[in-house]
mmCIF file of C-alpha atoms in Angstrom:
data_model
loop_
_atom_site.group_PDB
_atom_site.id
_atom_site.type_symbol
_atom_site.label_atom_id
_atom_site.label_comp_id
_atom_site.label_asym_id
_atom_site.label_seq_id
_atom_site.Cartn_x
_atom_site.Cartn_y
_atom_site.Cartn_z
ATOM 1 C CA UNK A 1 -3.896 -51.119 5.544
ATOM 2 C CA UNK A 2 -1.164 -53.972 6.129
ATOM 3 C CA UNK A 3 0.661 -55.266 3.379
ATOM 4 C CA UNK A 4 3.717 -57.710 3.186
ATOM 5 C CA UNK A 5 6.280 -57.871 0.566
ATOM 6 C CA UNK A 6 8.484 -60.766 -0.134
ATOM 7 C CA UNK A 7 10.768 -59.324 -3.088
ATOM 8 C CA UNK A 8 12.214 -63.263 -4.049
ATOM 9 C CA UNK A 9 9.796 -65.155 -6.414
ATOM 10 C CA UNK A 10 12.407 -67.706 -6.758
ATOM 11 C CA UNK A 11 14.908 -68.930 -4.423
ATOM 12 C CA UNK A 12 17.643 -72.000 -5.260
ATOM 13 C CA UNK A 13 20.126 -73.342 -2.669
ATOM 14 C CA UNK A 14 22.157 -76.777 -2.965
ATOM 15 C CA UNK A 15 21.156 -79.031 -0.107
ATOM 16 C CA UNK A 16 22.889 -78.228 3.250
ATOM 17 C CA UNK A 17 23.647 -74.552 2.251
ATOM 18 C CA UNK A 18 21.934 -71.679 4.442
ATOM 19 C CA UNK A 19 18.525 -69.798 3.409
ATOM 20 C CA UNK A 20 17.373 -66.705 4.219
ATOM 21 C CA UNK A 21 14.015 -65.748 2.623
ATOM 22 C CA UNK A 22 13.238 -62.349 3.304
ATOM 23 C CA UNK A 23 10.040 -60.744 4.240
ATOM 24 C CA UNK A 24 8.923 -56.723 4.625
ATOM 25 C CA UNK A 25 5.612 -55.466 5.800
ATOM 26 C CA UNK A 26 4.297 -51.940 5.969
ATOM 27 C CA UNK A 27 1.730 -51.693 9.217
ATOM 28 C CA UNK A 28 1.808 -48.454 11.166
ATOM 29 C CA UNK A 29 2.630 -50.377 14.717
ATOM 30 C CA UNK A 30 3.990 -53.596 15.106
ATOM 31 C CA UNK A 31 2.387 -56.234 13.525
ATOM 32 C CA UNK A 32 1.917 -60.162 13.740
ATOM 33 C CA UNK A 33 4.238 -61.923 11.824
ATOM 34 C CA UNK A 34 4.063 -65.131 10.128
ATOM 35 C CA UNK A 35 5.999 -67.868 8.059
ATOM 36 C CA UNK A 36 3.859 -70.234 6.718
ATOM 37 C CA UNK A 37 4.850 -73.548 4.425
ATOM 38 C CA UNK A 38 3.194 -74.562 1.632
ATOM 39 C CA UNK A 39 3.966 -77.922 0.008
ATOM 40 C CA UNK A 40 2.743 -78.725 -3.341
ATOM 41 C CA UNK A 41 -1.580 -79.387 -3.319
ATOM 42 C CA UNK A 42 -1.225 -78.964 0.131
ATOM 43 C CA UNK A 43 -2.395 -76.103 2.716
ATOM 44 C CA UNK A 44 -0.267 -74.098 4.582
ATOM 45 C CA UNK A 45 1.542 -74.727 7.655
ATOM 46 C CA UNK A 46 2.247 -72.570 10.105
ATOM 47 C CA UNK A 47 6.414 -72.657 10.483
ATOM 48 C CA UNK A 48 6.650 -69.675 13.271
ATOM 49 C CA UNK A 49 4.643 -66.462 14.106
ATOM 50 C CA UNK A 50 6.345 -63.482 16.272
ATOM 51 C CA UNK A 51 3.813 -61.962 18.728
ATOM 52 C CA UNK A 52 6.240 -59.649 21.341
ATOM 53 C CA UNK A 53 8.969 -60.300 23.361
ATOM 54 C CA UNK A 54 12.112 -61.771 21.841
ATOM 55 C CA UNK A 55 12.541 -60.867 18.422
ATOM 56 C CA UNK A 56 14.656 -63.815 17.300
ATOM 57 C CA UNK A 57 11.710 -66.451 17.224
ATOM 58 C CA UNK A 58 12.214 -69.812 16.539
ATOM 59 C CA UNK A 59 9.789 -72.388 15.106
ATOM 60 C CA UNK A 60 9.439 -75.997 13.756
ATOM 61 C CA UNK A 61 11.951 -77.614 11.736
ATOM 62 C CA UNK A 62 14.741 -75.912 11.965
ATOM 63 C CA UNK A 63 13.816 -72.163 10.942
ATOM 64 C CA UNK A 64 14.205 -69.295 12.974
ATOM 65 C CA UNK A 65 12.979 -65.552 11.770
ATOM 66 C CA UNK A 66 14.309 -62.292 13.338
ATOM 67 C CA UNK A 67 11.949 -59.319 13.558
ATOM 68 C CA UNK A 68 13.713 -56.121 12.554
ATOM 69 C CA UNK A 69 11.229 -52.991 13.373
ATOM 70 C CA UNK A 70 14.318 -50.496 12.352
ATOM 71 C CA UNK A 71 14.161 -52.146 8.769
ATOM 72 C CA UNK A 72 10.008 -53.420 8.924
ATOM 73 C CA UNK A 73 11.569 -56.892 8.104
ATOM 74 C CA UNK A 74 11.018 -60.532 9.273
ATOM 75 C CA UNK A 75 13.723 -62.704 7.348
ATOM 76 C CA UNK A 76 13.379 -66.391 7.639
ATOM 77 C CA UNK A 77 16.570 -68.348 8.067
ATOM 78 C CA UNK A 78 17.858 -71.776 8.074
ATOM 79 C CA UNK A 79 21.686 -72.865 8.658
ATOM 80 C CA UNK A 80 20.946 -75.817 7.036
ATOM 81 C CA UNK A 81 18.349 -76.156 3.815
ATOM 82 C CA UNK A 82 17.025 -80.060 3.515
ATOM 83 C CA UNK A 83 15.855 -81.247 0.492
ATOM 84 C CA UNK A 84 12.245 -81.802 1.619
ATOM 85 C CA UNK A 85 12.042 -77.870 2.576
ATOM 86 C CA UNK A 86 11.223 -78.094 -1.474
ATOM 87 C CA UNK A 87 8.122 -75.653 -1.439
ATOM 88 C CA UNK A 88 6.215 -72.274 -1.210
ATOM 89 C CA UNK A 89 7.103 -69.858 1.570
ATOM 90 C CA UNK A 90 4.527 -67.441 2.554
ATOM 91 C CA UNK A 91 4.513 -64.359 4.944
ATOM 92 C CA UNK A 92 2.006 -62.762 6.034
ATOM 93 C CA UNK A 93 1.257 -59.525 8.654
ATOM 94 C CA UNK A 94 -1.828 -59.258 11.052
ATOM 95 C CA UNK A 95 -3.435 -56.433 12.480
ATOM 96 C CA UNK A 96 -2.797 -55.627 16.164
ATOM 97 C CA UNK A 97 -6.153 -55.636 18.130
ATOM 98 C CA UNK A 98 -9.680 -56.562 16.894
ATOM 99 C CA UNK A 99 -10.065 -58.904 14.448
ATOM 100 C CA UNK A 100 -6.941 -60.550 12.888
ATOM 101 C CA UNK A 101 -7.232 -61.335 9.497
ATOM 102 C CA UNK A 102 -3.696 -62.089 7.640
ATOM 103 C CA UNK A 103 -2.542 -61.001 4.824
ATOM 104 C CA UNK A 104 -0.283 -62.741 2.603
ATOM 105 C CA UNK A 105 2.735 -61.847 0.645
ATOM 106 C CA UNK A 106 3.255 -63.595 -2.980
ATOM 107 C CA UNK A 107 5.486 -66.110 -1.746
ATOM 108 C CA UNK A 108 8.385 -67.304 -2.354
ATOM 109 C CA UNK A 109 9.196 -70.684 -4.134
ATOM 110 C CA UNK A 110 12.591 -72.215 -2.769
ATOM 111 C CA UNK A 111 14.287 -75.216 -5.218
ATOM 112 C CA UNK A 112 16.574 -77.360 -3.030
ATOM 113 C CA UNK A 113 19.301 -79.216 -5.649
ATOM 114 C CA UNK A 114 20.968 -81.879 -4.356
ATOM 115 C CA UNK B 1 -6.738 -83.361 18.097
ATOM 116 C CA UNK B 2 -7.750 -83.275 14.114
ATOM 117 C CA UNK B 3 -7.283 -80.870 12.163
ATOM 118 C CA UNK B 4 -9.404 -78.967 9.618
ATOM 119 C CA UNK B 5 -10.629 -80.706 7.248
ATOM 120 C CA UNK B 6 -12.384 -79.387 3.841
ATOM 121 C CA UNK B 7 -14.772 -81.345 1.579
ATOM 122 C CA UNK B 8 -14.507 -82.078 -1.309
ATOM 123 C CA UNK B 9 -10.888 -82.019 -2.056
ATOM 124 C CA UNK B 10 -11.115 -81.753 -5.759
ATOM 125 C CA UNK B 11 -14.313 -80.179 -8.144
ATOM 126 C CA UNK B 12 -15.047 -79.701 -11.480
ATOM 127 C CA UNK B 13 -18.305 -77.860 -12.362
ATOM 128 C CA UNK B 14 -18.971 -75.278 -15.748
ATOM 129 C CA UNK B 15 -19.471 -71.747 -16.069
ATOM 130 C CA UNK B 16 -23.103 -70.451 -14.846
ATOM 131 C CA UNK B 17 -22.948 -73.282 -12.173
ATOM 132 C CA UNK B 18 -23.028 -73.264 -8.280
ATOM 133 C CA UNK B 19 -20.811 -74.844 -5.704
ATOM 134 C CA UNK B 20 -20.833 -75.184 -1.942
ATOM 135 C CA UNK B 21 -17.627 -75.885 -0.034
ATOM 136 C CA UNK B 22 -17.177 -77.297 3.445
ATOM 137 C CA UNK B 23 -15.269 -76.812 5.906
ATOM 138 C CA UNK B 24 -14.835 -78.707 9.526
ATOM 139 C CA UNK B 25 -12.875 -76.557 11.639
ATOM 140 C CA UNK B 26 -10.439 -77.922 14.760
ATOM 141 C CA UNK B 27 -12.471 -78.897 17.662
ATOM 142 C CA UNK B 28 -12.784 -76.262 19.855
ATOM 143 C CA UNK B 29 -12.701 -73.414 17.318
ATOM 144 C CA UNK B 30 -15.064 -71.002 16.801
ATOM 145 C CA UNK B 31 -13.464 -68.793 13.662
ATOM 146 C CA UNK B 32 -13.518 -69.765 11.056
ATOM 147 C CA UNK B 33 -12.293 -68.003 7.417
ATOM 148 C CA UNK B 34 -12.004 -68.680 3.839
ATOM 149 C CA UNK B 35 -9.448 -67.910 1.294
ATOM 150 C CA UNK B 36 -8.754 -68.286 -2.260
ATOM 151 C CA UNK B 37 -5.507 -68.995 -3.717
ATOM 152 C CA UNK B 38 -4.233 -68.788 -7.814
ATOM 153 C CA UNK B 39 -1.537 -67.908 -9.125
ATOM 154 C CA UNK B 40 -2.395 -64.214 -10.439
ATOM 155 C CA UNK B 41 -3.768 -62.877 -7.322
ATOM 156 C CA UNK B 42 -1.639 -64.853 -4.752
ATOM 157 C CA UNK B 43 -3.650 -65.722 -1.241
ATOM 158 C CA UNK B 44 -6.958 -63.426 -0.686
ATOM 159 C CA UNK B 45 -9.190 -63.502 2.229
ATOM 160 C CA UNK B 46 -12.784 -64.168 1.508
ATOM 161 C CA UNK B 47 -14.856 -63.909 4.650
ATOM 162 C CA UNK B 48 -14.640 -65.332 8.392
ATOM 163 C CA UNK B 49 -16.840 -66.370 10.266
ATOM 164 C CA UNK B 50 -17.210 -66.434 14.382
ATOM 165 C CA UNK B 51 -19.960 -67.758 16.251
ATOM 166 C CA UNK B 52 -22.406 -68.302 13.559
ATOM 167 C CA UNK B 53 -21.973 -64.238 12.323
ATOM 168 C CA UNK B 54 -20.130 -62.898 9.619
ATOM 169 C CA UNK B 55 -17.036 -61.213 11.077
ATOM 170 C CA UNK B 56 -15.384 -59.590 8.354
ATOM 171 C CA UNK B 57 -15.036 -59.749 4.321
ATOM 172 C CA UNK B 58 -12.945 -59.452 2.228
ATOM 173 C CA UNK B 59 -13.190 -57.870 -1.248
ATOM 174 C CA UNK B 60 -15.417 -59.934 -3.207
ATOM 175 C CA UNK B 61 -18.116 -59.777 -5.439
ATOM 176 C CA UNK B 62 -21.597 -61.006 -3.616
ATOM 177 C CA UNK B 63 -21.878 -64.225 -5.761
ATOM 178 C CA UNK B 64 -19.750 -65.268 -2.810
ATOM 179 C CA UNK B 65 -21.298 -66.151 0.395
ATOM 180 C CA UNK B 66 -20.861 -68.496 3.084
ATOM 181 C CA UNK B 67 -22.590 -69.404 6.666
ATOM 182 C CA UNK B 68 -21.144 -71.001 9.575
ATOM 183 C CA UNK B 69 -23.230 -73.790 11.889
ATOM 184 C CA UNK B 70 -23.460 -73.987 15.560
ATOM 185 C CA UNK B 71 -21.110 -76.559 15.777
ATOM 186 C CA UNK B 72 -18.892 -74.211 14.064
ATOM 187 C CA UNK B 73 -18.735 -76.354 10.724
ATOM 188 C CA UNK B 74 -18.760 -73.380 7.843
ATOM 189 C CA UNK B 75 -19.444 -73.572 4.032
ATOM 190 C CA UNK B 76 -19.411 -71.295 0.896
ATOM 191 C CA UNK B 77 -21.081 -70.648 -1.556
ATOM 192 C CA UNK B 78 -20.479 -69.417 -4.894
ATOM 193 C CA UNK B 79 -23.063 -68.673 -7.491
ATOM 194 C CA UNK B 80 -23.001 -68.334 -11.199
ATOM 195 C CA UNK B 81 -19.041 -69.667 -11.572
ATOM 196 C CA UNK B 82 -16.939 -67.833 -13.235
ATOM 197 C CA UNK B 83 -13.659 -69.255 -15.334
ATOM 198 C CA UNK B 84 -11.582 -66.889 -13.312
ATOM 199 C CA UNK B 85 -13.131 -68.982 -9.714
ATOM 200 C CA UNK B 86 -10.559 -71.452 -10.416
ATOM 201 C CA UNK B 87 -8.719 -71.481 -7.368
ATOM 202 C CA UNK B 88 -7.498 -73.703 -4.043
ATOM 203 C CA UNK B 89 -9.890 -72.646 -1.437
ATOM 204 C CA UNK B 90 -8.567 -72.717 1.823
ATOM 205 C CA UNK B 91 -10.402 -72.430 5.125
ATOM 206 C CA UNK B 92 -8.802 -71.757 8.130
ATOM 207 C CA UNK B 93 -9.994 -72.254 12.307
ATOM 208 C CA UNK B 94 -8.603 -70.492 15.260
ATOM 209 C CA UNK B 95 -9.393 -70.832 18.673
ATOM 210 C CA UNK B 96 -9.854 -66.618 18.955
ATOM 211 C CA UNK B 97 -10.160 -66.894 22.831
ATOM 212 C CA UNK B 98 -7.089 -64.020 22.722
ATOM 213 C CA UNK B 99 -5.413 -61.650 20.826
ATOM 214 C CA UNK B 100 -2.555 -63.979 20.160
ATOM 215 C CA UNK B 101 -4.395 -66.417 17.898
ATOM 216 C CA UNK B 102 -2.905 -68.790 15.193
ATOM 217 C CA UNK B 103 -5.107 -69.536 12.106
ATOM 218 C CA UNK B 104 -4.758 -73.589 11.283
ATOM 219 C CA UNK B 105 -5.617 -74.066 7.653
ATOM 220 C CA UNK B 106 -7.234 -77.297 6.184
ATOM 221 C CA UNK B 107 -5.872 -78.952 2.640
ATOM 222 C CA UNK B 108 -8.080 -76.846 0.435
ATOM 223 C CA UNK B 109 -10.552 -77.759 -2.279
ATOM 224 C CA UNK B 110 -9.073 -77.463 -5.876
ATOM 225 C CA UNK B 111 -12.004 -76.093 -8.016
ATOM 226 C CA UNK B 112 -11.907 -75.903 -11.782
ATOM 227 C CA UNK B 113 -14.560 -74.146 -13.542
ATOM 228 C CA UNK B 114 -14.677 -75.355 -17.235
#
């Protein structure tokens, strides 16, 4: 079974300083990978999602992630952390063929000071 | 195109009760899934649903159901709450016409079980 670990419950930057949330998974192939967004009372959104091919993905505003198979990691970076990137980062693995279900890590909660 | 949208947002009920949830996936999807969130047990998959069939589920007791209509509208179900069913549930729609799919997930409905 898939499982995803994100080891940072708590992350705090100063607005305009670089992030890097990071993200393992243990899946015996490679996986899906997902960053989602969660802002407070609010669903999640999906910020990028790595598939194949390039393993420096980029997604919506701003992030990028890098798939590492070597180290089974998918670290989410920003050069630049805003003050409304306030929230809940989630990361989640999905199984390769049949059905894809997703399954979460804990999150992480980044706390942008200005 | 809108997105998915749950019903009701927010829900009170007491222990021993019953509550259905909706959920109005994106036009044009025909999976649909259901997740509960708190903040114990972190994001769990409940159940999704494809073409009016129960696709997979998640580990849950049975008090938990859902269905899905033809027009691909789902709801669940659960019986005889529980204090520990407080949670944001979150449904999620994807298009599943591949194997490179990307769950969209509604707002959620906050329940609190008094």
């Amino acid at each position: 079974a898939q499982s995803v670990t994100q080891p940072d419950i708590h992350i705090t930057v100063s607005e305009g300083a670089s992030l890097e949330l990071r993200c393992n998974y243990s899946y015996g192939a490679t996986p899906y990978l997902f960053w989602y967004v969660q802002s407070p009372g609010q669903g999640l959104q999906l910020l990028l999602k790595y598939f194949s091919g390039d393993t420096l993905v980029q997604g919506i505003k701003g992030f990028e992630a890098e798939f590492k198979r070597s180290q089974s990691s998918f670290n989410l970076r920003k050069p630049s952390v805003h003050w409304s990137d306030a929230a809940e980062y989630f990361c989640a693995v999905g199984a390769r063929g049949g059905s894809y279900i997703p399954t979460f890590g804990r999150g992480t909660s980044l706390i942008v000071h200005p | 195109k809108a997105g998915v949208t749950q019903t009701p947002r927010y829900l009170i009920k007491t222990r021993g009760q019953q509550v259905t949830l909706s959920c109005s996936p994106i036009s044009g999807h025909r999976s649909v899934s259901w997740y509960q969130q708190t903040p114990g047990q972190g994001l769990q998959f409940l159940f999704e649903y494809f073409s009016e069939t129960q696709r997979n589920k998640g580990n849950f007791p049975g008090r938990f159901s859902g269905r899905q209509f033809s027009n691909s509208r789902s709801e669940m179900n659960v019986s005889t709450l529980e204090l520990g069913d407080s949670a944001l549930y979150l449904c999620a729609s994807s298009s599943d016409t591949g194997r490179q799919e990307t769950q969209y997930f509604g707002p959620g409905t906050r329940l609190l079980v008094l």
